[in-house]
Short mmCIF file of C-alpha atoms in Angstrom, two decimals:
data_model
loop_
_atom_site.label_atom_id
_atom_site.label_comp_id
_atom_site.label_asym_id
_atom_site.label_seq_id
_atom_site.Cartn_x
_atom_site.Cartn_y
_atom_site.Cartn_z
CA MET A 25 -19.23 9.57 7.12
CA ILE A 26 -15.40 10.28 5.83
CA ASP A 27 -15.38 12.22 3.13
CA LEU A 28 -13.03 12.74 0.65
CA SER A 29 -14.19 15.19 -1.56
CA GLY A 30 -11.60 17.40 -3.47
CA LYS A 31 -9.09 15.34 -2.41
CA THR A 32 -6.08 13.55 -5.26
CA ALA A 33 -4.09 10.22 -4.16
CA VAL A 34 -1.67 8.38 -5.93
CA ILE A 35 -1.56 4.29 -5.11
CA THR A 36 1.51 2.12 -6.61
CA GLY A 37 -0.43 -0.88 -7.46
CA GLY A 38 -3.32 0.09 -8.37
CA ALA A 39 -4.69 -1.71 -11.11
CA ARG A 40 -5.73 -5.36 -8.62
CA GLY A 41 -6.32 -6.76 -5.87
CA ILE A 42 -5.89 -4.51 -2.29
CA GLY A 43 -4.32 -2.00 -4.80
CA ARG A 44 -7.61 -1.61 -6.66
CA ALA A 45 -10.09 -1.70 -3.91
CA ILE A 46 -8.24 1.27 -1.73
CA ALA A 47 -8.58 3.21 -5.31
CA LEU A 48 -12.16 2.32 -5.63
CA ARG A 49 -13.14 3.61 -2.26
CA PHE A 50 -10.96 6.51 -2.61
CA ALA A 51 -13.70 7.33 -5.82
CA GLU A 52 -16.46 6.71 -3.85
CA LEU A 53 -15.81 9.26 -0.48
CA GLY A 54 -14.64 11.78 -3.82
CA ALA A 55 -11.28 11.89 -4.29
CA ASP A 56 -9.57 12.20 -7.86
CA VAL A 57 -7.03 9.17 -7.99
CA ALA A 58 -3.28 7.86 -9.64
CA PHE A 59 -2.36 5.03 -10.23
CA SER A 60 0.64 2.88 -11.08
CA TYR A 61 0.19 -0.60 -12.54
CA ARG A 62 3.54 -2.52 -13.38
CA GLY A 63 2.33 -4.51 -16.82
CA ASN A 64 -1.14 -4.99 -16.60
CA ALA A 65 -2.41 -2.53 -19.00
CA GLU A 66 -6.17 -4.40 -19.12
CA ALA A 67 -6.43 -4.58 -15.35
CA ALA A 68 -5.56 -0.62 -15.02
CA GLN A 69 -7.81 0.34 -17.99
CA ALA A 70 -10.43 -1.36 -16.25
CA THR A 71 -9.75 0.33 -12.94
CA ALA A 72 -9.59 3.67 -14.62
CA SER A 73 -13.03 3.22 -16.50
CA GLU A 74 -14.40 2.11 -12.74
CA ILE A 75 -13.05 5.25 -11.37
CA GLN A 76 -14.24 7.98 -14.34
CA ALA A 77 -17.97 5.95 -13.82
CA LEU A 78 -17.79 6.26 -10.30
CA GLY A 79 -17.57 10.17 -11.40
CA ARG A 80 -14.20 10.85 -10.43
CA LYS A 81 -10.71 11.60 -12.89
CA ALA A 82 -8.34 8.98 -13.03
CA LEU A 83 -4.60 8.53 -14.28
CA SER A 84 -3.06 5.12 -14.72
CA VAL A 85 0.67 5.34 -15.01
CA GLN A 86 3.24 2.57 -15.84
CA ALA A 87 5.54 2.65 -13.63
CA ASP A 88 8.47 0.57 -11.74
CA VAL A 89 8.60 1.59 -8.20
CA THR A 90 11.86 -0.28 -7.27
CA ALA A 91 13.33 2.53 -9.44
CA PRO A 92 13.90 6.27 -8.50
CA GLU A 93 13.19 7.83 -11.20
CA SER A 94 9.94 5.75 -12.61
CA ALA A 95 8.62 6.55 -9.25
CA LYS A 96 9.32 10.45 -9.65
CA GLU A 97 7.82 9.84 -13.11
CA LEU A 98 4.82 9.09 -11.60
CA ILE A 99 4.58 11.16 -8.78
CA ASP A 100 5.01 14.15 -11.38
CA ALA A 101 1.96 12.84 -13.72
CA ALA A 102 0.26 13.22 -10.62
CA LEU A 103 1.15 16.32 -10.05
CA GLY A 104 0.35 17.29 -13.71
CA LYS A 105 -2.76 15.67 -13.89
CA PHE A 106 -4.21 17.41 -10.65
CA GLY A 107 -1.86 20.03 -9.40
CA LYS A 108 -1.15 18.40 -6.21
CA ILE A 109 -0.93 14.87 -3.99
CA ASP A 110 -2.72 14.69 -0.78
CA ILE A 111 -2.61 11.32 -0.10
CA LEU A 112 -0.43 8.35 -1.38
CA VAL A 113 -0.60 5.12 -0.97
CA ASN A 114 2.11 2.76 -0.50
CA ASN A 115 0.51 -0.64 -1.77
CA ALA A 116 2.87 -2.26 -5.09
CA GLY A 117 4.39 -5.64 -3.43
CA ILE A 118 5.02 -9.14 -4.98
CA THR A 119 5.95 -12.54 -2.84
CA ARG A 120 9.12 -14.78 -3.96
CA ASP A 121 8.85 -16.87 -1.05
CA ASP A 122 11.23 -19.64 -0.35
CA LEU A 123 13.27 -21.54 2.62
CA ILE A 124 15.93 -19.64 4.37
CA MET A 125 17.77 -22.44 2.44
CA ARG A 126 16.96 -22.59 -0.43
CA MET A 127 16.30 -18.51 -1.86
CA LYS A 128 17.82 -17.67 -4.62
CA PRO A 129 19.56 -14.37 -4.06
CA GLU A 130 16.99 -12.47 -6.42
CA ASP A 131 14.34 -13.38 -4.95
CA TRP A 132 15.27 -11.66 -2.00
CA THR A 133 16.46 -8.55 -3.81
CA ASP A 134 13.24 -8.51 -6.00
CA VAL A 135 10.65 -8.31 -3.00
CA ILE A 136 12.95 -6.28 -0.44
CA ASP A 137 13.47 -3.57 -4.28
CA THR A 138 9.93 -3.62 -4.91
CA ASN A 139 8.04 -3.61 -1.20
CA LEU A 140 10.34 -1.92 0.73
CA SER A 141 12.87 0.37 -1.58
CA GLY A 142 9.68 1.62 -3.91
CA ALA A 143 7.79 2.99 -1.49
CA PHE A 144 10.98 4.54 -0.15
CA TRP A 145 11.12 6.07 -3.69
CA THR A 146 7.45 6.72 -3.78
CA ILE A 147 7.54 9.06 -0.37
CA LYS A 148 10.99 10.70 -1.37
CA ALA A 149 9.52 11.78 -4.50
CA ALA A 150 6.35 12.94 -3.28
CA THR A 151 7.88 14.83 0.13
CA ARG A 152 8.84 18.13 -1.95
CA PRO A 153 4.65 18.74 -2.95
CA MET A 154 3.63 17.77 0.25
CA MET A 155 6.00 19.93 2.40
CA LYS A 156 5.06 22.87 0.03
CA ALA A 157 1.24 21.99 0.55
CA ARG A 158 2.51 21.97 4.34
CA GLY A 159 0.14 18.91 4.42
CA GLY A 160 -0.22 15.29 3.50
CA ARG A 161 -1.44 12.39 4.23
CA ILE A 162 1.04 8.64 3.17
CA ILE A 163 -0.13 5.10 4.41
CA ASN A 164 2.06 2.03 3.89
CA ILE A 165 0.67 -1.37 3.35
CA THR A 166 2.22 -3.51 5.73
CA SER A 167 1.64 -7.42 6.83
CA VAL A 168 0.69 -9.74 9.65
CA SER A 169 3.79 -11.13 7.88
CA GLY A 170 5.91 -8.09 9.10
CA GLN A 171 4.87 -8.50 12.64
CA ALA A 172 4.86 -11.99 13.40
CA GLY A 173 7.35 -13.34 11.13
CA GLN A 174 6.36 -16.28 8.18
CA ILE A 175 7.99 -19.78 7.29
CA GLY A 176 9.16 -19.66 4.01
CA GLN A 177 8.83 -15.62 3.84
CA THR A 178 11.69 -14.40 5.34
CA ASN A 179 12.15 -11.66 2.07
CA TYR A 180 8.70 -10.48 2.21
CA SER A 181 8.58 -10.36 6.70
CA SER A 182 11.50 -8.34 6.03
CA ALA A 183 10.71 -6.02 3.40
CA LYS A 184 7.00 -5.59 5.39
CA ALA A 185 8.56 -4.94 9.06
CA GLY A 186 10.69 -2.47 7.12
CA LEU A 187 8.16 -0.71 6.05
CA ILE A 188 6.85 -0.12 9.85
CA GLY A 189 10.29 1.36 10.06
CA LEU A 190 9.92 3.29 7.67
CA THR A 191 6.66 4.44 8.73
CA LYS A 192 7.80 5.81 12.70
CA ALA A 193 10.81 7.37 11.01
CA THR A 194 8.66 9.37 8.42
CA ALA A 195 6.24 10.36 10.86
CA ARG A 196 9.11 12.08 12.63
CA GLU A 197 10.82 13.94 10.17
CA LEU A 198 7.86 15.01 8.31
CA GLY A 199 5.56 15.70 11.56
CA SER A 200 6.12 19.33 10.99
CA ARG A 201 4.81 19.81 8.19
CA ASN A 202 1.64 18.15 8.53
CA ILE A 203 1.94 15.21 7.36
CA THR A 204 1.25 11.94 8.45
CA CYS A 205 2.54 8.59 7.60
CA ASN A 206 1.06 5.35 8.89
CA ALA A 207 1.06 2.04 8.09
CA VAL A 208 -1.99 -0.80 7.52
CA ALA A 209 -1.31 -4.46 8.76
CA PRO A 210 -4.09 -6.85 6.71
CA GLY A 211 -4.42 -10.11 7.46
CA PHE A 212 -4.57 -12.81 4.70
CA VAL A 213 -6.67 -11.34 2.02
CA LEU A 214 -7.88 -13.91 -1.16
CA THR A 215 -5.98 -11.77 -3.93
CA ASP A 216 -3.94 -13.24 -6.64
CA LEU A 217 -0.54 -12.24 -4.00
CA THR A 218 -1.42 -14.61 -1.62
CA GLY A 219 -2.79 -17.51 -4.68
CA ASP A 220 0.20 -19.42 -4.16
CA LEU A 221 -0.21 -20.55 -0.34
CA PRO A 222 -0.66 -23.53 -0.03
CA GLU A 223 -4.62 -24.81 1.13
CA ALA A 224 -3.44 -25.81 5.14
CA LEU A 225 -1.39 -22.52 5.79
CA LEU A 226 -4.78 -20.44 4.77
CA GLU A 227 -6.97 -22.04 6.77
CA GLU A 228 -4.18 -22.48 9.51
CA ALA A 229 -4.07 -18.81 9.31
CA LYS A 230 -7.94 -19.09 9.50
CA ALA A 231 -8.46 -21.11 12.36
CA ARG A 232 -6.38 -18.95 14.36
CA THR A 233 -8.00 -15.58 13.41
CA PRO A 234 -10.54 -15.14 16.54
CA LEU A 235 -13.24 -13.49 14.51
CA GLY A 236 -12.99 -16.28 12.28
CA ARG A 237 -12.50 -15.09 8.68
CA PHE A 238 -10.00 -13.73 5.99
CA THR A 239 -9.87 -9.92 5.95
CA SER A 240 -11.99 -8.80 3.41
CA LEU A 241 -10.70 -6.32 0.55
CA GLU A 242 -13.44 -3.67 1.79
CA ASP A 243 -12.35 -4.17 5.48
CA VAL A 244 -8.70 -2.95 4.27
CA SER A 245 -9.69 -0.05 1.94
CA ALA A 246 -12.08 0.68 4.59
CA ALA A 247 -9.24 1.10 7.09
CA VAL A 248 -7.19 2.77 4.53
CA ALA A 249 -9.95 5.87 3.90
CA PHE A 250 -10.31 6.31 7.92
CA LEU A 251 -6.73 7.05 7.45
CA ALA A 252 -6.49 9.06 4.40
CA SER A 253 -9.25 11.51 5.94
CA ASP A 254 -9.10 14.53 8.22
CA GLU A 255 -11.12 12.29 11.04
CA ALA A 256 -7.27 10.70 11.38
CA ALA A 257 -5.39 14.32 11.59
CA PHE A 258 -4.10 13.47 14.97
CA ILE A 259 -2.93 9.79 14.00
CA THR A 260 0.89 9.52 13.03
CA GLY A 261 3.63 6.99 13.43
CA GLN A 262 0.80 3.65 13.99
CA VAL A 263 0.22 0.79 12.63
CA LEU A 264 -3.54 -0.98 12.33
CA ALA A 265 -3.88 -3.95 12.13
CA VAL A 266 -6.07 -5.47 9.99
CA ASP A 267 -6.66 -9.14 10.98
CA GLY A 268 -9.57 -9.95 12.56
CA GLY A 269 -7.04 -10.20 16.03
CA LEU A 270 -4.89 -13.02 14.23
CA VAL A 271 -1.78 -10.99 15.24
CA MET A 272 -2.31 -9.34 18.77
CA MET A 273 0.96 -7.19 20.36
#
């Protein structure tokens, strides 16, 4: 069984959806958890209370990871609360879907800034304390859209594909300090982020998935917990698809 006792984790976008599921899975496995949220203070407080109900320490930090100083404040707050950071999960993400011809410039930049640059700024802020500790686990949440592309999601697909490159480059750069960096690529997960996708697209995705269902929050959080654990100590620079076979590469 995976054991994260004594570990401390930071999760971006941890108040709802996939981030919340990961936070609660980590707490169940013994980790203390700090997480960021952008604006929903009520959801953040609810998640923090759930973590504490599991007997673990929780810290919620309002932060906009698109700003380098805000990402650093998140990491500094976690260090101040827990004294160390063993695990970093870059989960914060948004969608602004539209066709290329209709996509507004701000819809492109907002998605790239949040989903890709936000992960870079947070990794940059966590690198020094992880290097000093001579160890750490970084997990980036990418997507099948970053592996195969998706109509109407050039911004999202580009950002998520960029995360895969960021994962591999980080793994090479930090590996000598016993810091691993991997990515998890979920299939279609029914969360607030996918709530606006057309029903026809969702049904098509399910039909094209060999295992015949959508990815669950539990599927994703289990994969992330594995990559954060000692069992995955010799795995780095990899993309773990948790999609029921939707994208095979």
